[in-house]
XYZ file of C-alpha atoms in Angstrom:
575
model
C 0.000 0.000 0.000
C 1.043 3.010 -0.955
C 2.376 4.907 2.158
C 0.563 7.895 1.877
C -3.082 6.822 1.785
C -1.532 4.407 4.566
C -0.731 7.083 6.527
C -3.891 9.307 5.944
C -5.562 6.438 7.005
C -3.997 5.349 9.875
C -3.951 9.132 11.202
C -7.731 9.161 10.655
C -8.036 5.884 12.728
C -5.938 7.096 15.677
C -8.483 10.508 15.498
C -11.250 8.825 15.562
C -10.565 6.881 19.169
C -9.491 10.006 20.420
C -11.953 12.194 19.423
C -14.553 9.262 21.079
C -12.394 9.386 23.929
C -13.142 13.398 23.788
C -16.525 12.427 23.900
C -16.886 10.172 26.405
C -14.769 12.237 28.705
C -17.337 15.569 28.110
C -20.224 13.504 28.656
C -19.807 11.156 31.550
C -21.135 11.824 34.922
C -18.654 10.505 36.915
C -14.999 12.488 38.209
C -13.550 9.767 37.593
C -14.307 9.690 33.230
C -14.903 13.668 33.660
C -11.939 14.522 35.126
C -9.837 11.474 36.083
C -10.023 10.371 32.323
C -9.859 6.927 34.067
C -10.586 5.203 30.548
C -9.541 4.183 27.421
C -10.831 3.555 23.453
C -9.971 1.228 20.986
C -10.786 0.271 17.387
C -11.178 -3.434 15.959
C -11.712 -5.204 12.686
C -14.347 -7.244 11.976
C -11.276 -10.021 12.116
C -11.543 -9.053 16.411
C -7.818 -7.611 15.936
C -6.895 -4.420 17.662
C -6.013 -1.905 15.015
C -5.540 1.373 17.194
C -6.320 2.379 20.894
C -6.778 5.901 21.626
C -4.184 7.857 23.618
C -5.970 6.679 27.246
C -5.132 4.828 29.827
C -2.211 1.374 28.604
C -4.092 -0.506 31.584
C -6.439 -1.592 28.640
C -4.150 -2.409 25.900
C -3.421 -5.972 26.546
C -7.011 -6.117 28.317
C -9.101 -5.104 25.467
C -8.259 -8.432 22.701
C -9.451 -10.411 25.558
C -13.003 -8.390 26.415
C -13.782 -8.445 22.563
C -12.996 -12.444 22.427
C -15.391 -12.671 25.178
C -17.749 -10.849 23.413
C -17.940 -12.765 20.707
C -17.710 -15.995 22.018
C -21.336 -14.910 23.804
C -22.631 -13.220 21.028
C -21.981 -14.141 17.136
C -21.171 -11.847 14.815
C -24.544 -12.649 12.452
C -26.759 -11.908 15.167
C -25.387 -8.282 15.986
C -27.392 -5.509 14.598
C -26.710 -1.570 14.346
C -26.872 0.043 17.453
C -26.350 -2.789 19.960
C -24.199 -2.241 22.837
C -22.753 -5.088 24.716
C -21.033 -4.777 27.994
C -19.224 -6.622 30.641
C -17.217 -6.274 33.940
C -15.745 -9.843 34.486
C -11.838 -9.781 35.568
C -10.830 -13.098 33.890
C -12.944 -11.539 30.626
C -10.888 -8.436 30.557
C -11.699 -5.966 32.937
C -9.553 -7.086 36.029
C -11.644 -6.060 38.556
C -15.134 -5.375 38.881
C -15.463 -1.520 38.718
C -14.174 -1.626 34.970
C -16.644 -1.880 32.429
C -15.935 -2.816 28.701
C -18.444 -1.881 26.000
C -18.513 -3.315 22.377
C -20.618 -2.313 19.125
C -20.678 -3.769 16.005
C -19.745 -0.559 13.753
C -22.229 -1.539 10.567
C -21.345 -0.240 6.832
C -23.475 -0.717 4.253
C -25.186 -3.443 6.284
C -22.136 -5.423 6.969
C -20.118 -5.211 10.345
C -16.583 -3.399 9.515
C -15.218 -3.468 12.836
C -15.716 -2.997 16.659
C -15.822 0.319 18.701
C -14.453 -0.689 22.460
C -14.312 1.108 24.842
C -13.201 0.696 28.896
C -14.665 2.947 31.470
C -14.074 2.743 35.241
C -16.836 2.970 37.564
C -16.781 4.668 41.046
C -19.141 2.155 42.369
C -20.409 -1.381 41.568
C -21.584 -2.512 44.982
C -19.615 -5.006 47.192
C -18.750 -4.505 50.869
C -17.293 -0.686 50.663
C -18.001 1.617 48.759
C -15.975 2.172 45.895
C -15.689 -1.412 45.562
C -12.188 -1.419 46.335
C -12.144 -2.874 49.871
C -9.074 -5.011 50.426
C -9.448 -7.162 53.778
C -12.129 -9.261 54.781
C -12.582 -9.958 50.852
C -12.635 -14.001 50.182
C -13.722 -13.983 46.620
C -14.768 -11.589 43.957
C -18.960 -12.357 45.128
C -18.147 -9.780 47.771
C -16.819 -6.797 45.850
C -20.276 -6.020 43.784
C -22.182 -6.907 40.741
C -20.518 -9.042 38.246
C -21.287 -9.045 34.565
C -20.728 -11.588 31.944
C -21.217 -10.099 28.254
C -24.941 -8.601 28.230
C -26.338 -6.880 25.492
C -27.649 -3.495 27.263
C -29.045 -1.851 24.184
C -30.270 -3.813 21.375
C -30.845 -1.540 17.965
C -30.851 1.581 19.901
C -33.122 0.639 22.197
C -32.247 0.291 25.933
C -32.608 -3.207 27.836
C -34.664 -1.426 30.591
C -34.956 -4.793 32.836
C -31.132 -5.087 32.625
C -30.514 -1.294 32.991
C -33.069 -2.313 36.715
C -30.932 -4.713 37.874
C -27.670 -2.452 37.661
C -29.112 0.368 39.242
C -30.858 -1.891 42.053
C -27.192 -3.355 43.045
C -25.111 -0.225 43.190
C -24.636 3.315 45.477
C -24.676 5.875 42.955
C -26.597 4.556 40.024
C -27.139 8.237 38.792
C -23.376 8.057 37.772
C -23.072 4.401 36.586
C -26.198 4.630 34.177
C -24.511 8.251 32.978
C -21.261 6.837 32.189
C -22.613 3.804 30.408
C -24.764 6.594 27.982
C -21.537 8.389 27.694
C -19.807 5.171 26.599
C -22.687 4.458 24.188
C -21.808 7.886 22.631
C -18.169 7.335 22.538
C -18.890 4.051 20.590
C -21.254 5.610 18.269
C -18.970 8.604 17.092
C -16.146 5.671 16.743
C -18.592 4.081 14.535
C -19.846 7.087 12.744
C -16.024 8.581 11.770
C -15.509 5.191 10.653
C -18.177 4.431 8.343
C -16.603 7.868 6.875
C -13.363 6.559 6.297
C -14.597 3.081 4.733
C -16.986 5.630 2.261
C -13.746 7.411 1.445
C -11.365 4.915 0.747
C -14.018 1.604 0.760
C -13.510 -1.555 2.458
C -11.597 -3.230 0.497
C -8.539 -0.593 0.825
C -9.362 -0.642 4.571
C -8.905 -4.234 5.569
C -5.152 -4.001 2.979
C -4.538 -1.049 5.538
C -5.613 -3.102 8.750
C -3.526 -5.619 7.580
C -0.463 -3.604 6.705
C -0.926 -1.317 10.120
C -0.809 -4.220 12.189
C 2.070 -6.225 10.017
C 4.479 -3.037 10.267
C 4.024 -2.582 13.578
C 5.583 -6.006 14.526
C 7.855 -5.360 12.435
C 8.550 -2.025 13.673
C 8.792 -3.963 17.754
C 10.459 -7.136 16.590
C 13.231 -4.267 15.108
C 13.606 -2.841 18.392
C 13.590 -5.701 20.491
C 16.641 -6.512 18.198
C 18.647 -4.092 18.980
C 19.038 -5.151 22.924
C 20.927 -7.581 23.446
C 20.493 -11.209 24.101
C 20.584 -12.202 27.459
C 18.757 -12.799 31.203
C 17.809 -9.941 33.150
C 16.267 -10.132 36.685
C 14.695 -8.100 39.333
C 12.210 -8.585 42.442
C 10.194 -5.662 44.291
C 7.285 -5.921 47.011
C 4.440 -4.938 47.837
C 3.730 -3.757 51.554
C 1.164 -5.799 52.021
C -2.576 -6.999 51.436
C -4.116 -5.288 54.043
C -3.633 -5.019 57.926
C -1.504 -7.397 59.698
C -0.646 -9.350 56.903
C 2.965 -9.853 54.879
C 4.592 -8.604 52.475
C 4.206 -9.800 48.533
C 7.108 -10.770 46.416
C 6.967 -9.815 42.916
C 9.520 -11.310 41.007
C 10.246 -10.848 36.922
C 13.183 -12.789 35.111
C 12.788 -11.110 31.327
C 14.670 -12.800 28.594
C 15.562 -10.719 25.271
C 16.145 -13.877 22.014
C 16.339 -12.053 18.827
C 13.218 -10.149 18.151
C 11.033 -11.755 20.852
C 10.979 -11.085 24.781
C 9.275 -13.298 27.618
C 8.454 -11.901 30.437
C 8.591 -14.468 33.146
C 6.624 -13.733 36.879
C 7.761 -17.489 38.247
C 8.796 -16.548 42.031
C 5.854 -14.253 42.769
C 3.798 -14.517 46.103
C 0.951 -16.908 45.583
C -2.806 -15.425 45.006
C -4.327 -13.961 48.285
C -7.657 -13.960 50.397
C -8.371 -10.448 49.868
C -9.044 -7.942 47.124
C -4.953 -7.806 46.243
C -4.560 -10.007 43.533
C -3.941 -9.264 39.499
C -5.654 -11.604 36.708
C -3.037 -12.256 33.744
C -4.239 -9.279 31.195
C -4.171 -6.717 33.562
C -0.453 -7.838 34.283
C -0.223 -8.218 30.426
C -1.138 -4.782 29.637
C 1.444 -2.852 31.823
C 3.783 -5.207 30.493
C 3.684 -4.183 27.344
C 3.242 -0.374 28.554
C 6.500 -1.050 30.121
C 8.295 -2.825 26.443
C 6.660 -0.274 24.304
C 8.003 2.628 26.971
C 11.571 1.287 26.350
C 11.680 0.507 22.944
C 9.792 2.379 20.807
C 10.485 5.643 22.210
C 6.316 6.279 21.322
C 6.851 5.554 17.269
C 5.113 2.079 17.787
C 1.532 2.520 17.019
C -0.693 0.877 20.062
C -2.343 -2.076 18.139
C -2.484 -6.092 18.189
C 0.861 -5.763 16.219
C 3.184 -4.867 18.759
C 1.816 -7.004 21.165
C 3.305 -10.141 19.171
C 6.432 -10.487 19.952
C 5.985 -10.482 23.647
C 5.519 -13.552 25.717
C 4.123 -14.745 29.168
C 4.624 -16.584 31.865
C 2.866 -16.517 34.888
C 1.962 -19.607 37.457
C -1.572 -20.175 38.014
C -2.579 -19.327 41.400
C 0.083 -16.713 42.145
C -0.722 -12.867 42.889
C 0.026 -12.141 38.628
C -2.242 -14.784 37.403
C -4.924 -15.401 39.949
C -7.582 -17.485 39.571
C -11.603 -17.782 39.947
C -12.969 -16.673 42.665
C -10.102 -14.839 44.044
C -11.013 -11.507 44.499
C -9.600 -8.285 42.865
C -11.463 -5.411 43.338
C -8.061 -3.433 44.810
C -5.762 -4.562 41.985
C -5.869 -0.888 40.438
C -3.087 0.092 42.924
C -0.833 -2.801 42.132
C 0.097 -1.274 38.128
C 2.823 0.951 39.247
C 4.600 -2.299 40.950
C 4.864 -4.210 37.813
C 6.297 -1.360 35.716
C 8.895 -0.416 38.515
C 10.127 -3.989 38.713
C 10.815 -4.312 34.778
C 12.111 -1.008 34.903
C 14.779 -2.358 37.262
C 15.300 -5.724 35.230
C 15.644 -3.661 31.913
C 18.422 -1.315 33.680
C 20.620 -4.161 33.570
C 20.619 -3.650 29.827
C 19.095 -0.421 28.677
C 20.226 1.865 31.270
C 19.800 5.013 28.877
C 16.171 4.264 28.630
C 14.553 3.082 32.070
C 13.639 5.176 34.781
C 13.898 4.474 38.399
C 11.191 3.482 40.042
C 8.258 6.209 40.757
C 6.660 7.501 43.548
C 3.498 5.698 44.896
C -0.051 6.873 44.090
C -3.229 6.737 46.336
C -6.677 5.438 45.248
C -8.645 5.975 48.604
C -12.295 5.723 48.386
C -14.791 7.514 50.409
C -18.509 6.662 50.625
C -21.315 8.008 53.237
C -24.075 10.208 53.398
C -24.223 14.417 52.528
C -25.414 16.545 54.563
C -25.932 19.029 52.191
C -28.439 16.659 50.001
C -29.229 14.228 51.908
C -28.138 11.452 49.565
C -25.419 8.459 49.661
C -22.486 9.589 47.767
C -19.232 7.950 46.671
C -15.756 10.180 46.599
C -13.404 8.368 44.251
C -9.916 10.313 44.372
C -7.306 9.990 42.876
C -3.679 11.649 44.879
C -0.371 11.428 42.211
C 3.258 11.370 43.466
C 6.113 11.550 41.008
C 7.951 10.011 38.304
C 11.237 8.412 38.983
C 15.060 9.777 38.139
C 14.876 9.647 34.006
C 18.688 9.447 31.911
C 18.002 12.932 31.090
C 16.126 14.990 33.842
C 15.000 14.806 37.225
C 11.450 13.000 37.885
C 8.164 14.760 37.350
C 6.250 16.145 39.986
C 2.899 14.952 40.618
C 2.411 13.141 37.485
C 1.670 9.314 36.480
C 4.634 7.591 35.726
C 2.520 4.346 35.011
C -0.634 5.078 33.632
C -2.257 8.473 31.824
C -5.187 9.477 34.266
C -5.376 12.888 35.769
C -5.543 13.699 39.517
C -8.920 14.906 40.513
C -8.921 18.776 40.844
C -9.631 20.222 44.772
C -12.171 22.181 43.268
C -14.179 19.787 41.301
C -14.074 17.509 44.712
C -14.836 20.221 47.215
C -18.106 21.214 44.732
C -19.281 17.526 44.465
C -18.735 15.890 47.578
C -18.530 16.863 51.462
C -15.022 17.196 51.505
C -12.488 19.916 52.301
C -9.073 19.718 50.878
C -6.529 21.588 53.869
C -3.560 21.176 51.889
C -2.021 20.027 48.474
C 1.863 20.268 48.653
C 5.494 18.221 47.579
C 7.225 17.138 50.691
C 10.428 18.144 51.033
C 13.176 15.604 51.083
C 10.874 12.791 49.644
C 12.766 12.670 46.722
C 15.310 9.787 45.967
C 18.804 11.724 45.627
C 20.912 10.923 42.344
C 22.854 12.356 39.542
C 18.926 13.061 38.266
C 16.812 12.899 41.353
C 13.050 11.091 41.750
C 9.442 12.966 41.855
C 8.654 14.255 45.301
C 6.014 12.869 46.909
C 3.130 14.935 47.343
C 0.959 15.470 50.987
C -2.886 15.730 51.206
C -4.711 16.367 53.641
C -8.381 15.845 53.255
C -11.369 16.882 55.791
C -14.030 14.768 55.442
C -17.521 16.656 56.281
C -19.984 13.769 55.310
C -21.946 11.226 57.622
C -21.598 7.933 58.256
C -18.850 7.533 56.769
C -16.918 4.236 55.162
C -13.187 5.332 54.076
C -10.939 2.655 52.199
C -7.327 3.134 51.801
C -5.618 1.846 48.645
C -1.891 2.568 48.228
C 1.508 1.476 49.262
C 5.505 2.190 49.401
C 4.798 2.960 52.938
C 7.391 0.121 53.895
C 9.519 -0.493 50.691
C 10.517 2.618 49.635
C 10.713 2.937 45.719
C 14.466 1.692 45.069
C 17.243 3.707 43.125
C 18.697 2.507 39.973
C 22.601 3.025 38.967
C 23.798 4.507 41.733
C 20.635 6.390 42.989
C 19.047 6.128 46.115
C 15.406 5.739 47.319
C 12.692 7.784 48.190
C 11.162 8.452 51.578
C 8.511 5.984 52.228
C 4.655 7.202 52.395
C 2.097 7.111 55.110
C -1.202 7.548 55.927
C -2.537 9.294 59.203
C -6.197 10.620 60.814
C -6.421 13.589 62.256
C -2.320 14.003 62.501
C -2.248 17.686 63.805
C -4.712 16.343 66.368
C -4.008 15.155 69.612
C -4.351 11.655 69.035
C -3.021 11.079 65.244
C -3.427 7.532 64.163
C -1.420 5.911 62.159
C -3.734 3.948 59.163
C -2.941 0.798 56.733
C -1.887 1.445 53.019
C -4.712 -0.845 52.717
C -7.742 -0.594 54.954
C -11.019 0.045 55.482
C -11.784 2.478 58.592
C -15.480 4.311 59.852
C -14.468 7.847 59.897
C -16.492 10.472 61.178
C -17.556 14.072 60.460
C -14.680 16.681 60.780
C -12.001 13.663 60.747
C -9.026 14.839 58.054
C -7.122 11.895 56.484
C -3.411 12.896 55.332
C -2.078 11.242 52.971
C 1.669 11.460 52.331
C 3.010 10.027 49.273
C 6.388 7.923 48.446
C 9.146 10.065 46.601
C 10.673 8.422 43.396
C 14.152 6.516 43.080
C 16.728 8.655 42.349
C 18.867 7.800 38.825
C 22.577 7.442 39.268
C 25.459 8.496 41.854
C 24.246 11.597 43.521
C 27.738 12.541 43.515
C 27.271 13.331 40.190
C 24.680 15.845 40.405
C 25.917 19.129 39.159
C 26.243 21.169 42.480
C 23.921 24.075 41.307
C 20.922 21.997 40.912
C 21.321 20.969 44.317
C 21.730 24.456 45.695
C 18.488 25.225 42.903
C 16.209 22.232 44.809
C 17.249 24.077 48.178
C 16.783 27.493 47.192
C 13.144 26.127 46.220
C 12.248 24.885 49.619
C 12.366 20.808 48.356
C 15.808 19.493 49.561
C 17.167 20.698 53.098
C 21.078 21.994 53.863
C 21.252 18.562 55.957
C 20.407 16.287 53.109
C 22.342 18.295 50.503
C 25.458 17.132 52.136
C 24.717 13.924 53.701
C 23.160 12.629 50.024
C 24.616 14.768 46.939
C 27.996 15.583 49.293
C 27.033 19.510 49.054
C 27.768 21.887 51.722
C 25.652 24.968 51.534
C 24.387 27.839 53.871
C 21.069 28.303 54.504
C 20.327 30.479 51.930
C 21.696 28.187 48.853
C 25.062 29.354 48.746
C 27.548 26.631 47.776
C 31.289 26.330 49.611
C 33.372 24.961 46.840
C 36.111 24.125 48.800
C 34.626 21.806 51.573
C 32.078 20.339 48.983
C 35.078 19.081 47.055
C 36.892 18.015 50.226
C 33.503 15.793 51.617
C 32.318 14.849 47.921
C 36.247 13.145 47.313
C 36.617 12.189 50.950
C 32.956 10.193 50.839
C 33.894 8.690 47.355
C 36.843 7.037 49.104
C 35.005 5.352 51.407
C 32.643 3.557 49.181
C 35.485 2.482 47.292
């Protein structure tokens, strides 16, 4: 194919997802879709074969195959008409935890199905023992963390399926939201299929499935390439989790990755076994930030995000382990566990590719909040979402406050304060959280939330608050996180990265983040971006010597001299 029409083509694919994803952000009642953009788009063939996902969330890109197999193994092709919508919230069919919803419609041109608009939306509520539907303890198998869906067709022809549209809104807290963000997903679907039959009417279908073909076809080609070019070999790493709720220990997450020619396997054998609680990650949820975490390092963002460059990467995972649990485990809570997975192939891949991993990143909080309003009267459900930092990078220092691991937005105070009985005291970086190195981590970031409603059910979901997020090459961890009620009071207590606690009205929950790894020697940190971090309030005299071997006063100043006498003297003694 010629590659100009190839590229108009692909370029109008890509715009289509997004500009559904556009869509389905504007009209969705939920913070989490509105303003979280916790979701994610993606166009198939009528062959089921992933030709583009939008530029969303990479949680769903080794998710989505598997929902659209599902879908069609309950529903046939032949007996799909324009306007259906089929959706579906079963972890081992795609989702990964309950509160994700997929949605499928046949996209219909000239009578005959073209393709498939997907698209995966997360919900702040789906019933289950907290709300949120993110409780970790006391959770023995995924019947206790809400309403389960296998594939169900919710509108059929454009009409909705009002007895199934009941049942959802019988079994959940805020069914206002839910039954809004499954209308805004029914949009996003339809402009995927309208922009499409556009493109088939431009260029027909026969010069769309060569292109389909050929998009996904390069695009191995374009990975296998750059899996090439590392070189053969072994590379290993292990990380943990703090725990899976109160009281319990610590899980092991271990990764062997193996680079042979143009393919890489991924191995988790070693990992902790599958747990009695809502901690635990079904295989294409681990799949997906896998290849997040291979496209990150290879590509350098040329790859397009397809079926194609998912080829040449390979999986093993035990059955029964905390990667590849089984039916019924539960898994409402595995949203927090992403950033885990990417920071322990980050540290394999440094063995290798040092010029194009980052250390790992600062931890992020998920903490859910449900209870009554005052103000209305009515149950609501406060999904937030608190960001740290990015690990040290080859090139810079660690972003502040931003995903390192998936492409969501935090939740602005505003938007929260407006919709929910909440009152945010304080949104700041912590000073000193950041892992030191020749490019330092993200700082962590402090919260400190007043909660105002009644009856209140509050459950924690984050961690680093015992294994600080290592450095890479040299560099040297971040401060750990915690989480605390009321700690200005006069009886703080201390609360579980994973928990579920009664709160009541007036309580404030602060949140302190982890800081990210630091990248490389600190030593090797050009002295006037440490005086620069101190001048700025975010790295203290104290740890500007004792870390980077800088002796300032208090207002920034460097002494040459002695920092060359304590930077040489401490090199000596590591030697």
């Amino acid at each position: 194919m010629d590659p100009l029409t190839l590229g108009v083509m692909w370029r109008g694919m890509v715009a289509l997802t997004n500009d559904a994803g556009t869509v389905l952000r504007r009209t969705a009642y939920s913070e989490a879709v509105r303003e979280g953009r916790d979701f994610s788009v993606g166009l198939f063939d009528r062959h089921e074969r992933m030709i583009v996902q939008g530029d969303f969330s990479p949680g769903h890109l080794g998710s989505m195959p598997s929902a659209v197999t599902n879908f069609l193994r309950y529903y046939d092709a032949e007996e799909l008409r324009p306007g259906d919508c089929l959706i579906l919230n079963d972890p081992w069919m795609g989702s990964g935890h309950l509160p994700d919803f997929f949605m499928l419609s046949p996209c219909f041109v000239d009578g005959t199905i073209a393709g498939y608009a997907v698209n995966c939306t997360h919900m702040i509520d789906v019933g289950g023992a907290a709300p949120g539907s993110q409780q970790v303890e006391g959770i023995n198998d995924q019947f206790q963390e809400g309403l389960r869906l296998w594939p169900t067709r919710v509108w059929s022809e454009g009409q909705p399926n009002k007895e199934i549209l009941r049942i959802i809104e019988a079994n959940v807290r805020v069914p206002d939201k839910l039954l809004g963000d499954l209308m805004a997903m029914r949009n996003c679907n339809r402009i995927v299929e309208q922009r499409l039959a556009h493109l088939i009417g431009k260029y027909g279908m026969d010069r769309y499935d060569e292109a389909c073909a050929e998009i996904l076809d390069r695009s191995e080609e374009a990975m296998r390439a750059a899996i090439s070019e590392m070189p053969d070999g072994t590379y290993h790493a292990v990380d943990y989790f703090d725990d899976y709720g109160p009281g319990t220990e610590p899980l092991r997450i271990e990764v062997t990755v193996t680079v042979d020619g143009s393919s890489v396997t991924i191995d988790f054998t070693g990992s902790s076994p599958q747990t009695r609680s809502g901690i635990n990650a079904v295989l294409t949820y681990v799949r997906a930030f896998c290849y997040y975490t291979v496209k990150c390092i290879t590509s350098g963002g040329t790859i397009p995000q397809n079926g194609g460059c998912l080829r040449p990467i390979n999986f093993v995972a035990e059955p029964g382990s905390v990667v590849n649990a089984q039916p019924p485990a539960g898994s409402g809570a595995r949203a927090i566990m992403q950033q885990r997975f990417v920071d322990v192939l980050m540290q394999a891949f440094s063995e290798v590719l040092p010029d194009r991993v980052i250390a790992p990143s600062s931890h992020w909080a998920n903490p859910n909040l449900g209870g009554f309003d005052p103000r209305t009267g009515r149950r609501f459900v406060h999904y937030d979402i608190i960001i740290g930092g990015f690990g040290g990078r080859p090139d810079s220092d660690g972003m502040e406050a931003a995903p390192s691991a998936f492409n969501i937005d935090a939740i602005p105070v505003e938007v929260n304060e407006n919709s929910y009985p909440v009152r945010v005291e304080r949104l700041e970086l912590i000073p000193d959280s950041a892992g030191a190195g020749r490019n330092r981590g993200g700082h962590g970031v402090r919260k400190d939330v007043t909660v105002l409603g009644e009856s209140m059910t509050f459950s924690n979901l984050t961690d680093r608050q015992r294994f600080a997020p290592p450095g890479i090459l040299g560099g040297e961890a971040g401060a750990v996180g915690r989480t605390v009620l009321n700690a200005d009071g006069a009886d703080p207590v201390v609360l579980g990265s994973k928990g579920t606690y009664q709160l009541g009205h007036g309580d404030v929950v602060t949140t302190w983040l982890s800081g990210g790894g630091g990248y490389g020697h600190p030593f090797d940190r050009e002295v006037e971006r440490v005086s620069a971090d101190v001048v700025a309030g975010l790295l203290s005299v104290r740890k500007a010597a004792t870390s980077y071997g800088v002796v300032l006063d208090s207002a920034g100043v460097v002494d040459p001299a002695a920092t060359r006498d304590l930077r040489a003297a401490r090199r000596r003694a590591e030697r």
